[in-house]
């Protein structure tokens, strides 16, 4: 109880601080990740400038300018683009990017000098035009020819760009996915030069530009199945005095994996070797999950990156918006196809709060609409008197309150007297109310469920009932006989309830986190009570198949809440209910 009071006091104090700077939110300015992360690391993005790819430098320019402090050419600095034929260089598109970066005070990561892919054949042909790596016998002359080309490419490219490129992926993706080999055996570089090509490349790069930061870049470099081989390679290079400064962890991930702890183990490993770390190609595919789940995943990842920001100095996304991503079908980026910020973007804006709270602080937490459904006004969290709303309350006939928020109207101008609470979407008669309202407050209700670890009582499977409120998405309460089933939580004091969430069978490890399933609870309600005896429905869900339900309710005061399940699945013959979490959100009520 005491903790709750303290929390509420802290919340109110923060709230008052925020409210002094609130304004009408309609004209919101998109926050800039570059600014938000400037004390942690560069925020980068892969940009396409190559003539055969959609040019995001043009089509996504506003976002690139607004969000990034680092850019990487998605294709235009790869060997096939820069030197399509021996001695014929094409720097034009890359130079455009460099010019753009200079104009905007951004750094440039160079990607990539040596790779098995996107490298033209001529690098590997002997003087008779035969592919050297296909020959039965590779002569010393063949090897020397390839080494010369490798070195000449590095020299020409790095000399051309000079200090305009601050870090280079010198070698890309050389390590094998197969435990039988350290290095990928199918790479033409490896087939001709063996292990040597990596050392030769780094030494040459350092010779050409001793100030450039030189990186080894790879996918899955953080993952347990592969990182042992990457570490072995890097150790070898370091022990031999090869100039290498950092590891590029690409970060082509998904909502389902790899786990944050696996990534953290990888990051720690490289940080402990004294290497600088760049996350070079971050994108997080949906894996069939919801945008909210993708947001939560991005939030966790950026929290992790901040924790290791002593070693991580650049976090580059592999693109800007989902319409121009190499994994476009999996919508892996922070902006959607129409270039609007996604929940994932808002999650990254401040990793200490849920995405929807960050969003509401910028775009508005309450939208006031008229009879035609047009927005009359919108307000950020804060306190207001009716006189300084900037719009006419009488025109309003509908309220839309952002998830997790509560708007309270007060009779008098100093937030006192009779009160009216609203959450979610509600009808609101501005014409009737305008005369009765003096002030209003818009609050964020809190990130923590008020059922968390509170005492529970269940109709069945009592010994496991606490698992529905333990905050652990893996464990569950799972009664199997004689529905209806119910689970009561004693909140310990009265709360004003605004929202409830259920995480059902489909969210669990056995179901692999799917969106919908007939095995999810079908008919159930949130019941509330002041005394634990008289109950009524605060909200009811019917014919549900969703794995997660997340619902705003008309604010209601209660000391006890109950999840009441009348149909445990959509299948008549199946009575098995699985509830991983039963969450309720609200503010302590006096
Ligand atoms: O995003 C790049 C895509 O436009 C190219 O068609 C592709 C060709 O290989 O390369 C993509 O970028 C890759 C990067 O250079 C290295 N790591 C994996 C990236 C995604 O495939």
Coordinates of C-alpha atoms and ligand atoms in Angstrom, one line a residue:
X1 CA 0.0 0.0 0.0
X2 CA 2.8 2.4 1.0
X3 CA 4.6 1.8 -2.2
X4 CA 1.5 2.5 -4.2
X5 CA 1.1 5.8 -2.5
X6 CA 4.7 6.8 -3.1
X7 CA 4.4 5.8 -6.8
X8 CA 1.3 7.8 -7.1
X9 CA 3.0 10.8 -5.5
X10 CA 5.9 10.5 -7.9
X11 CA 3.6 10.1 -10.8
X12 CA 1.7 13.3 -9.9
X13 CA 4.9 15.2 -9.5
X14 CA 6.1 14.2 -12.9
X15 CA 2.8 14.9 -14.2
X16 CA 2.8 18.5 -13.0
X17 CA 6.2 19.1 -14.5
X18 CA 5.1 17.8 -17.8
X19 CA 1.9 19.8 -17.8
X20 CA 3.6 23.2 -17.8
X21 CA 4.9 22.6 -21.3
X22 CA 1.8 21.1 -22.9
X23 CA 0.2 22.5 -26.0
X24 CA -2.3 21.5 -28.6
X25 CA -0.9 18.4 -30.2
X26 CA -2.3 18.5 -33.7
X27 CA 0.8 20.1 -35.1
X28 CA 3.2 17.7 -33.4
X29 CA 6.8 17.5 -34.4
X30 CA 8.2 14.0 -35.0
X31 CA 10.9 13.4 -32.4
X32 CA 14.3 12.7 -33.8
X33 CA 16.1 9.5 -32.9
X34 CA 19.4 11.1 -33.8
X35 CA 18.8 13.7 -31.0
X36 CA 17.4 11.2 -28.5
X37 CA 20.3 8.9 -28.8
X38 CA 23.1 11.4 -29.3
X39 CA 24.7 10.7 -26.0
X40 CA 24.6 6.9 -26.6
X41 CA 25.5 6.1 -30.3
X42 CA 25.0 7.2 -33.8
X43 CA 21.6 6.3 -35.3
X44 CA 22.2 5.1 -38.8
X45 CA 20.2 3.9 -41.8
X46 CA 20.9 2.1 -45.0
X47 CA 20.1 4.4 -47.9
X48 CA 19.7 3.4 -51.5
X49 CA 21.2 5.6 -54.1
X50 CA 22.2 3.0 -56.7
X51 CA 20.4 3.5 -60.1
X52 CA 18.9 0.0 -60.1
X53 CA 17.3 0.2 -56.7
X54 CA 14.6 2.5 -55.5
X55 CA 16.4 5.7 -54.4
X56 CA 15.3 6.2 -50.8
X57 CA 17.7 9.2 -50.6
X58 CA 15.0 10.9 -52.7
X59 CA 11.8 9.0 -51.7
X60 CA 12.5 8.9 -48.0
X61 CA 14.6 12.1 -47.7
X62 CA 12.6 13.7 -44.9
X63 CA 12.9 10.8 -42.6
X64 CA 16.6 10.3 -43.4
X65 CA 17.3 14.0 -42.7
X66 CA 15.2 14.0 -39.6
X67 CA 16.2 10.8 -37.9
X68 CA 19.8 9.8 -38.8
X69 CA 23.3 10.8 -37.8
X70 CA 24.9 8.0 -39.9
X71 CA 24.3 6.6 -43.3
X72 CA 25.4 3.5 -45.2
X73 CA 24.9 2.9 -48.9
X74 CA 22.6 -0.1 -49.1
X75 CA 24.4 -1.2 -52.4
X76 CA 26.3 1.7 -53.9
X77 CA 29.6 1.0 -52.2
X78 CA 29.7 -2.7 -52.9
X79 CA 32.4 -4.0 -55.3
X80 CA 30.0 -4.7 -58.2
X81 CA 28.8 -1.2 -58.1
X82 CA 32.1 0.6 -57.6
X83 CA 34.2 -1.4 -60.0
X84 CA 32.0 -3.3 -62.4
X85 CA 34.9 -3.8 -64.8
X86 CA 38.5 -3.9 -63.9
X87 CA 39.8 -0.4 -63.6
X88 CA 36.4 1.2 -64.4
X89 CA 35.1 2.9 -61.3
X90 CA 31.6 4.3 -60.7
X91 CA 31.7 6.6 -57.7
X92 CA 28.8 8.9 -58.8
X93 CA 26.0 7.5 -56.7
X94 CA 28.1 6.9 -53.7
X95 CA 29.4 10.5 -54.0
X96 CA 25.9 11.8 -53.9
X97 CA 25.4 10.1 -50.6
X98 CA 28.6 11.4 -49.2
X99 CA 27.7 14.9 -50.3
X100 CA 24.3 14.6 -48.7
X101 CA 25.9 13.3 -45.5
X102 CA 28.3 16.2 -45.3
X103 CA 25.5 18.7 -45.9
X104 CA 23.6 17.2 -42.9
X105 CA 26.6 16.6 -40.6
X106 CA 26.2 12.8 -40.8
X107 CA 28.9 10.2 -40.7
X108 CA 29.2 7.5 -43.4
X109 CA 29.8 3.8 -42.8
X110 CA 31.4 2.2 -45.8
X111 CA 29.9 -1.2 -46.8
X112 CA 31.7 -3.2 -48.0
X113 CA 35.2 -3.8 -49.4
X114 CA 35.4 -7.6 -49.5
X115 CA 32.5 -9.9 -49.8
X116 CA 31.7 -13.2 -51.6
X117 CA 28.5 -11.7 -53.0
X118 CA 27.9 -8.7 -55.2
X119 CA 31.5 -9.0 -56.4
X120 CA 32.0 -9.2 -60.2
X121 CA 33.7 -12.3 -61.7
X122 CA 36.5 -10.4 -63.2
X123 CA 38.2 -10.3 -59.8
X124 CA 38.6 -14.1 -60.0
X125 CA 39.5 -14.8 -63.6
X126 CA 43.0 -15.7 -64.7
X127 CA 44.7 -14.1 -67.7
X128 CA 43.0 -16.5 -70.0
X129 CA 39.6 -15.6 -68.6
X130 CA 39.1 -18.8 -66.6
X131 CA 37.5 -18.7 -63.2
X132 CA 40.5 -19.4 -60.9
X133 CA 38.5 -20.9 -58.1
X134 CA 37.2 -23.5 -60.5
X135 CA 40.6 -24.6 -61.6
X136 CA 42.1 -27.9 -60.4
X137 CA 45.3 -26.3 -59.6
X138 CA 45.7 -22.7 -58.5
X139 CA 49.1 -21.3 -59.3
X140 CA 51.1 -18.7 -57.3
X141 CA 50.6 -16.4 -60.2
X142 CA 46.8 -16.8 -60.0
X143 CA 46.9 -16.0 -56.3
X144 CA 49.1 -13.0 -56.8
X145 CA 46.8 -11.7 -59.5
X146 CA 43.8 -11.9 -57.1
X147 CA 45.7 -10.3 -54.2
X148 CA 46.7 -7.4 -56.5
X149 CA 43.1 -6.8 -57.5
X150 CA 41.9 -7.0 -53.9
X151 CA 44.5 -4.5 -52.8
X152 CA 44.0 -2.2 -55.8
X153 CA 40.3 -2.2 -55.1
X154 CA 40.7 -1.3 -51.5
X155 CA 43.3 1.3 -52.3
X156 CA 41.3 3.0 -55.1
X157 CA 38.0 3.0 -53.1
X158 CA 39.4 4.2 -49.7
X159 CA 41.6 6.8 -51.4
X160 CA 38.6 8.1 -53.3
X161 CA 36.4 8.5 -50.3
X162 CA 39.2 9.5 -47.9
X163 CA 38.0 10.7 -44.5
X164 CA 34.4 11.0 -45.8
X165 CA 33.9 7.5 -44.6
X166 CA 34.7 7.0 -41.0
X167 CA 34.3 3.3 -40.7
X168 CA 34.5 0.4 -43.2
X169 CA 33.1 -3.1 -43.2
X170 CA 36.4 -4.3 -44.6
X171 CA 35.3 -7.9 -44.8
X172 CA 31.6 -9.0 -44.9
X173 CA 30.1 -12.4 -44.0
X174 CA 33.3 -14.6 -44.2
X175 CA 32.5 -16.9 -41.4
X176 CA 30.8 -20.2 -42.1
X177 CA 27.3 -21.2 -40.8
X178 CA 28.5 -24.7 -40.7
X179 CA 30.4 -25.8 -37.6
X180 CA 32.7 -27.9 -39.8
X181 CA 34.5 -24.8 -41.1
X182 CA 35.6 -21.5 -39.6
X183 CA 35.4 -19.7 -42.9
X184 CA 32.7 -20.1 -45.5
X185 CA 34.2 -22.6 -48.0
X186 CA 32.1 -21.4 -50.9
X187 CA 33.6 -17.9 -51.0
X188 CA 35.7 -17.3 -54.1
X189 CA 38.1 -15.3 -51.9
X190 CA 38.6 -18.3 -49.6
X191 CA 38.8 -20.8 -52.4
X192 CA 41.6 -18.9 -54.0
X193 CA 43.5 -17.3 -51.1
X194 CA 42.5 -19.4 -48.0
X195 CA 42.4 -17.6 -44.7
X196 CA 44.9 -15.0 -45.9
X197 CA 42.4 -12.8 -47.8
X198 CA 41.1 -11.4 -44.5
X199 CA 44.5 -10.3 -43.2
X200 CA 45.5 -8.9 -46.5
X201 CA 42.3 -6.8 -46.7
X202 CA 42.6 -5.4 -43.2
X203 CA 46.3 -4.6 -43.6
X204 CA 45.8 -2.9 -46.9
X205 CA 42.9 -0.9 -45.5
X206 CA 44.9 0.3 -42.6
X207 CA 47.8 1.2 -44.8
X208 CA 45.6 3.3 -47.0
X209 CA 43.8 5.1 -44.2
X210 CA 45.3 4.7 -40.7
X211 CA 42.5 6.7 -39.3
X212 CA 39.6 4.7 -40.6
X213 CA 37.8 2.3 -38.2
X214 CA 38.0 -1.1 -39.6
X215 CA 35.2 -3.6 -39.0
X216 CA 34.5 -7.3 -39.6
X217 CA 30.8 -7.5 -40.4
X218 CA 28.5 -10.6 -40.2
X219 CA 25.0 -11.8 -39.7
X220 CA 24.2 -14.0 -36.7
X221 CA 27.6 -13.0 -35.2
X222 CA 25.8 -12.8 -31.8
X223 CA 24.2 -16.2 -32.0
X224 CA 25.5 -19.2 -30.0
X225 CA 25.6 -21.5 -33.1
X226 CA 28.0 -19.1 -34.9
X227 CA 29.7 -16.7 -32.6
X228 CA 32.4 -19.2 -31.4
X229 CA 33.8 -19.2 -35.0
X230 CA 33.6 -15.4 -35.3
X231 CA 35.4 -15.0 -32.0
X232 CA 38.1 -17.6 -33.2
X233 CA 38.6 -15.6 -36.4
X234 CA 38.9 -12.2 -34.6
X235 CA 41.2 -13.6 -31.9
X236 CA 43.5 -14.9 -34.5
X237 CA 43.6 -11.6 -36.3
X238 CA 44.2 -9.6 -33.1
X239 CA 46.9 -12.0 -32.0
X240 CA 48.7 -11.6 -35.3
X241 CA 48.6 -7.9 -34.9
X242 CA 46.1 -7.4 -37.8
X243 CA 44.6 -3.9 -37.6
X244 CA 40.9 -4.6 -36.8
X245 CA 38.9 -2.2 -34.6
X246 CA 35.4 -3.5 -34.4
X247 CA 32.7 -6.1 -35.1
X248 CA 29.6 -5.3 -37.1
X249 CA 26.7 -7.3 -35.8
X250 CA 24.1 -7.0 -38.6
X251 CA 21.0 -7.6 -36.6
X252 CA 18.6 -9.1 -39.1
X253 CA 16.3 -10.3 -36.4
X254 CA 12.6 -11.1 -35.9
X255 CA 10.0 -10.5 -33.2
X256 CA 10.4 -14.2 -32.2
X257 CA 14.1 -14.3 -31.9
X258 CA 16.9 -14.5 -31.2
X259 CA 16.3 -13.9 -27.5
X260 CA 17.6 -10.7 -25.9
X261 CA 19.8 -12.8 -23.6
X262 CA 21.4 -14.6 -26.5
X263 CA 22.1 -11.2 -28.2
X264 CA 23.4 -9.8 -24.9
X265 CA 25.8 -12.7 -24.5
X266 CA 27.2 -12.1 -27.9
X267 CA 27.6 -8.4 -27.4
X268 CA 29.3 -9.0 -24.0
X269 CA 31.7 -11.4 -25.7
X270 CA 32.9 -8.9 -28.3
X271 CA 32.9 -6.0 -25.8
X272 CA 35.2 -8.1 -23.5
X273 CA 37.6 -8.5 -26.4
X274 CA 38.0 -4.8 -26.4
X275 CA 36.2 -4.4 -29.8
X276 CA 34.1 -1.5 -30.8
X277 CA 30.6 -2.7 -31.7
X278 CA 28.4 -1.4 -34.5
X279 CA 24.9 -2.8 -35.0
X280 CA 25.1 -2.5 -38.7
X281 CA 21.9 -3.7 -40.4
X282 CA 19.2 -3.8 -37.8
X283 CA 15.7 -4.8 -38.8
X284 CA 13.1 -6.9 -36.9
X285 CA 10.7 -8.9 -39.0
X286 CA 7.1 -9.3 -37.8
X287 CA 7.2 -13.2 -37.7
X288 CA 3.4 -13.1 -37.9
X289 CA 3.2 -11.0 -34.7
X290 CA 1.4 -7.7 -34.0
X291 CA 2.8 -4.3 -34.4
X292 CA 2.6 -3.9 -30.6
X293 CA 4.8 -7.0 -30.1
X294 CA 7.3 -5.7 -32.6
X295 CA 7.3 -2.4 -30.7
X296 CA 8.1 -4.3 -27.5
X297 CA 10.9 -6.2 -29.1
X298 CA 12.5 -3.0 -30.5
X299 CA 12.1 -1.4 -27.0
X300 CA 14.0 -4.3 -25.4
X301 CA 16.7 -4.2 -28.1
X302 CA 17.3 -0.5 -27.7
X303 CA 17.4 -0.8 -23.9
X304 CA 20.1 -3.5 -24.4
X305 CA 22.0 -1.3 -26.8
X306 CA 22.0 1.6 -24.3
X307 CA 23.2 -0.7 -21.6
X308 CA 26.2 -1.6 -23.7
X309 CA 26.7 1.9 -25.2
X310 CA 30.2 1.9 -23.8
X311 CA 31.0 -0.5 -26.6
X312 CA 28.2 0.1 -29.1
X313 CA 28.9 3.3 -31.0
X314 CA 26.6 3.0 -34.0
X315 CA 23.2 1.4 -34.4
X316 CA 22.2 1.4 -38.1
X317 CA 18.8 0.2 -39.4
X318 CA 18.8 -1.6 -42.7
X319 CA 16.4 0.9 -44.4
X320 CA 14.0 3.6 -43.2
X321 CA 10.5 2.5 -44.0
X322 CA 8.8 -0.8 -44.8
X323 CA 8.1 0.0 -48.4
X324 CA 11.8 0.0 -49.3
X325 CA 13.2 -2.9 -47.3
X326 CA 14.9 -6.0 -48.6
X327 CA 12.5 -7.9 -46.3
X328 CA 9.5 -5.7 -47.3
X329 CA 7.0 -8.5 -46.8
X330 CA 8.0 -8.8 -43.1
X331 CA 7.6 -5.1 -42.4
X332 CA 10.8 -4.9 -40.2
X333 CA 11.4 -1.2 -39.9
X334 CA 10.3 1.7 -37.7
X335 CA 8.2 3.5 -40.3
X336 CA 5.4 2.0 -42.3
X337 CA 4.8 1.9 -46.1
X338 CA 3.3 5.4 -46.0
X339 CA 6.3 6.6 -44.0
X340 CA 4.2 7.1 -40.8
X341 CA 5.9 6.1 -37.5
X342 CA 4.9 2.7 -36.3
X343 CA 4.5 1.5 -32.7
X344 CA 8.1 0.3 -32.9
X345 CA 9.2 3.9 -33.6
X346 CA 7.4 5.2 -30.6
X347 CA 8.8 2.4 -28.5
X348 CA 12.4 3.4 -29.3
X349 CA 11.7 7.1 -28.5
X350 CA 11.8 6.3 -24.8
X351 CA 12.5 2.7 -23.8
X352 CA 11.5 3.3 -20.2
X353 CA 7.8 3.6 -21.2
X354 CA 5.4 1.7 -23.4
X355 CA 5.2 2.9 -27.0
X356 CA 1.6 4.2 -26.7
X357 CA 2.6 6.5 -23.9
X358 CA 5.5 8.0 -25.9
X359 CA 3.2 8.4 -28.8
X360 CA 0.5 10.2 -26.8
X361 CA 3.1 12.6 -25.4
X362 CA 3.8 13.8 -28.9
X363 CA 0.7 13.3 -30.9
X364 CA -1.9 13.7 -28.3
X365 CA -3.6 11.5 -25.7
X366 CA -7.1 12.7 -26.2
X367 CA -8.8 13.4 -29.5
X368 CA -12.0 15.5 -29.5
X369 CA -14.2 14.8 -32.5
X370 CA -17.4 16.4 -33.8
X371 CA -20.5 14.7 -35.1
X372 CA -18.9 14.3 -38.6
X373 CA -16.0 12.4 -37.0
X374 CA -13.6 15.3 -37.6
X375 CA -10.9 16.2 -35.0
X376 CA -11.9 19.4 -33.3
X377 CA -8.9 19.3 -31.0
X378 CA -6.3 17.1 -29.4
X379 CA -4.4 17.4 -26.2
X380 CA -1.3 15.9 -24.7
X381 CA -1.2 14.6 -21.1
X382 CA -1.5 17.5 -18.7
X383 CA -3.9 19.8 -16.9
X384 CA -6.1 22.3 -18.6
X385 CA -8.8 24.8 -17.7
X386 CA -11.7 24.9 -20.2
X387 CA -10.7 28.4 -21.2
X388 CA -7.3 27.4 -22.6
X389 CA -8.2 24.4 -24.6
X390 CA -7.9 26.2 -27.9
X391 CA -11.1 24.7 -29.2
X392 CA -14.8 24.8 -28.4
X393 CA -15.9 21.9 -26.2
X394 CA -19.5 22.4 -27.3
X395 CA -18.6 21.1 -30.8
X396 CA -17.4 17.8 -29.3
X397 CA -19.6 14.7 -29.5
X398 CA -17.0 11.9 -29.2
X399 CA -13.8 11.3 -27.2
X400 CA -10.9 9.1 -28.2
X401 CA -8.5 8.5 -25.4
X402 CA -5.2 6.8 -26.2
X403 CA -4.5 3.4 -24.7
X404 CA -3.3 3.5 -21.1
X405 CA -4.7 7.1 -20.6
X406 CA -7.5 8.6 -18.6
X407 CA -9.2 11.9 -19.1
X408 CA -11.0 13.4 -16.0
X409 CA -13.2 16.4 -16.3
X410 CA -13.7 18.5 -13.1
X411 CA -16.6 20.7 -12.2
X412 CA -14.4 23.6 -11.0
X413 CA -11.4 25.3 -12.6
X414 CA -8.9 24.0 -10.1
X415 CA -9.4 20.2 -10.7
X416 CA -11.9 19.8 -8.0
X417 CA -15.6 19.2 -7.5
X418 CA -17.7 16.7 -9.3
X419 CA -15.7 14.5 -11.7
X420 CA -16.3 12.5 -15.0
X421 CA -13.8 9.9 -16.2
X422 CA -13.3 8.6 -19.7
X423 CA -11.0 6.0 -21.3
X424 CA -11.1 4.5 -24.7
X425 CA -13.7 5.7 -27.2
X426 CA -16.9 7.3 -25.8
X427 CA -19.8 9.4 -26.8
X428 CA -19.5 12.8 -25.1
X429 CA -22.1 15.5 -25.3
X430 CA -20.0 18.7 -25.4
X431 CA -23.2 20.8 -25.7
X432 CA -24.5 19.5 -22.3
X433 CA -21.1 19.2 -20.6
X434 CA -19.4 22.5 -21.6
X435 CA -21.3 24.5 -18.9
X436 CA -20.6 22.0 -16.2
X437 CA -16.9 21.6 -16.7
X438 CA -14.2 23.9 -15.3
X439 CA -11.0 22.0 -15.9
X440 CA -9.6 18.6 -17.0
X441 CA -6.6 16.4 -16.5
X442 CA -5.2 13.8 -18.9
X443 CA -3.2 11.2 -17.2
X444 CA -1.2 8.1 -18.1
X445 CA -2.6 5.3 -16.0
X446 CA 0.6 3.3 -15.4
X447 CA 2.6 0.6 -17.0
X448 CA 2.2 -2.0 -14.3
X449 CA -0.8 -4.1 -13.9
X450 CA -2.6 -3.6 -10.6
X451 CA -3.3 -7.4 -10.4
X452 CA 0.4 -8.1 -10.3
X453 CA 1.2 -10.6 -7.5
X454 CA -2.0 -9.7 -5.7
X455 CA -3.9 -12.5 -3.8
X456 CA -6.1 -14.6 -6.0
X457 CA -9.0 -17.1 -5.5
X458 CA -10.1 -19.3 -8.3
X459 CA -13.1 -21.6 -9.1
X460 CA -10.7 -24.4 -10.0
X461 CA -7.0 -25.1 -10.1
X462 CA -6.5 -22.8 -7.2
X463 CA -2.8 -23.9 -6.6
X464 CA -1.9 -22.5 -10.0
X465 CA -4.2 -19.5 -10.0
X466 CA -1.4 -17.0 -8.9
X467 CA 0.3 -17.8 -12.2
X468 CA -2.2 -15.7 -14.0
X469 CA -1.0 -12.6 -12.2
X470 CA 2.7 -13.4 -11.7
X471 CA 3.9 -11.2 -14.6
X472 CA 5.5 -14.2 -16.2
X473 CA 4.1 -14.8 -19.8
X474 CA 5.3 -18.4 -19.7
X475 CA 3.4 -19.7 -16.7
X476 CA -0.4 -20.1 -16.7
X477 CA -3.5 -20.8 -14.8
X478 CA -5.2 -23.7 -16.7
X479 CA -8.4 -25.2 -15.2
X480 CA -9.8 -28.1 -17.2
X481 CA -13.2 -29.1 -15.6
X482 CA -16.6 -27.7 -15.1
X483 CA -16.8 -24.2 -16.6
X484 CA -17.7 -21.4 -16.0
X485 CA -14.3 -20.7 -14.5
X486 CA -13.5 -17.6 -12.5
X487 CA -10.5 -16.0 -10.9
X488 CA -10.8 -13.2 -8.4
X489 CA -8.1 -10.8 -7.5
X490 CA -8.2 -8.7 -4.3
X491 CA -6.6 -5.4 -5.3
X492 CA -6.0 -4.4 -1.6
X493 CA -7.7 -1.0 -2.1
X494 CA -10.1 0.7 -4.4
X495 CA -8.9 1.6 -7.9
X496 CA -10.4 3.4 -10.8
X497 CA -10.1 0.8 -13.5
X498 CA -9.6 1.9 -17.2
X499 CA -8.2 -1.1 -19.1
X500 CA -7.7 -4.8 -19.0
X501 CA -5.6 -7.3 -20.9
X502 CA -5.7 -11.1 -21.2
X503 CA -2.9 -13.2 -22.5
X504 CA -4.4 -16.5 -23.5
X505 CA -3.3 -19.9 -24.7
X506 CA -1.9 -18.7 -28.1
X507 CA 0.7 -16.4 -26.4
X508 CA 2.3 -19.3 -24.7
X509 CA 5.5 -21.2 -25.5
X510 CA 3.5 -24.3 -26.7
X511 CA 1.6 -22.3 -29.3
X512 CA 4.7 -20.3 -30.4
X513 CA 3.0 -17.0 -29.8
X514 CA 0.4 -17.1 -32.5
X515 CA -2.2 -14.3 -33.1
X516 CA -5.4 -16.3 -33.2
X517 CA -6.6 -19.8 -32.2
X518 CA -9.9 -21.5 -31.5
X519 CA -8.2 -22.7 -28.3
X520 CA -8.2 -19.2 -26.8
X521 CA -11.0 -18.4 -24.4
X522 CA -14.1 -17.6 -26.4
X523 CA -16.6 -15.9 -24.0
X524 CA -15.4 -14.1 -20.9
X525 CA -15.8 -10.9 -19.0
X526 CA -14.2 -8.5 -16.6
X527 CA -16.3 -8.4 -13.5
X528 CA -15.8 -5.9 -10.7
X529 CA -17.0 -5.6 -7.1
X530 CA -16.7 -3.2 -4.2
X531 CA -17.1 -5.9 -1.5
X532 CA -16.3 -9.3 -3.2
X533 CA -20.0 -10.3 -3.0
X534 CA -21.9 -8.3 -5.5
X535 CA -20.4 -8.4 -9.0
X536 CA -21.2 -6.8 -12.3
X537 CA -19.7 -6.9 -15.8
X538 CA -17.4 -4.0 -16.5
X539 CA -16.8 -5.4 -20.0
X540 CA -17.6 -8.6 -21.9
X541 CA -15.8 -10.4 -24.8
X542 CA -17.7 -12.9 -27.0
X543 CA -16.6 -15.2 -29.8
X544 CA -13.0 -14.4 -29.2
X545 CA -10.2 -16.2 -30.9
X546 CA -7.4 -13.6 -30.4
X547 CA -4.4 -14.6 -28.2
X548 CA -4.3 -11.2 -26.6
X549 CA -7.2 -9.0 -25.8
X550 CA -6.4 -5.5 -24.7
X551 CA -9.5 -3.4 -24.0
X552 CA -10.3 0.1 -22.6
X553 CA -13.4 0.3 -20.4
X554 CA -15.7 2.9 -19.1
X555 CA -13.8 3.9 -16.0
X556 CA -15.2 2.2 -12.9
X557 CA -14.2 2.0 -9.3
X558 CA -13.6 -1.4 -7.6
X559 CA -11.6 -3.2 -4.9
X560 CA -12.1 -6.7 -6.4
X561 CA -11.8 -7.8 -10.0
X562 CA -12.7 -11.1 -11.5
X563 CA -12.0 -12.8 -14.8
X564 CA -15.2 -14.8 -15.5
X565 CA -14.9 -17.4 -18.4
X566 CA -18.1 -19.0 -19.6
X567 CA -16.7 -20.5 -22.8
X568 CA -13.1 -21.6 -22.4
X569 CA -12.5 -22.3 -26.1
X570 CA -14.3 -22.0 -29.4
X571 CA -14.5 -25.8 -29.6
X572 CA -17.5 -27.4 -27.8
X573 CA -15.7 -30.5 -26.8
X574 CA -12.7 -28.7 -25.4
X575 CA -13.1 -27.2 -21.9
X576 CA -9.4 -26.4 -21.3
X577 CA -8.7 -22.8 -20.4
X578 CA -5.2 -21.4 -20.5
X579 CA -4.6 -17.9 -19.1
X580 CA -1.0 -16.7 -19.1
X581 CA -1.8 -13.3 -17.7
X582 CA -4.8 -11.4 -16.5
X583 CA -3.9 -7.7 -16.2
X584 CA -5.9 -4.8 -15.1
X585 CA -4.8 -1.1 -15.2
X586 CA -6.0 1.7 -13.1
X587 CA -5.2 4.5 -10.6
X588 CA -5.7 4.3 -6.9
X589 CA -8.9 5.9 -5.9
X590 CA -9.4 7.9 -2.8
Ligands
LIG1 O1 19.7 -4.7 -48.9 C1 20.6 -5.2 -49.9 C2 19.7 -5.6 -51.1 O2 19.2 -4.4 -51.7 C3 20.6 -6.3 -52.1 O3 19.8 -6.8 -53.2 C4 21.3 -7.5 -51.4 C5 22.1 -8.2 -52.4 O4 23.0 -9.1 -51.8 O5 22.1 -7.0 -50.4 C6 21.3 -6.4 -49.4 O6 22.1 -6.1 -48.3 C7 22.8 -7.1 -47.6 C8 24.0 -6.5 -47.0 O7 24.8 -6.0 -48.0 C9 24.8 -7.6 -46.3 N1 24.0 -8.2 -45.3 C10 22.8 -8.7 -45.7 C11 22.0 -7.6 -46.4 C12 20.6 -8.1 -46.7 O8 20.6 -9.1 -47.7

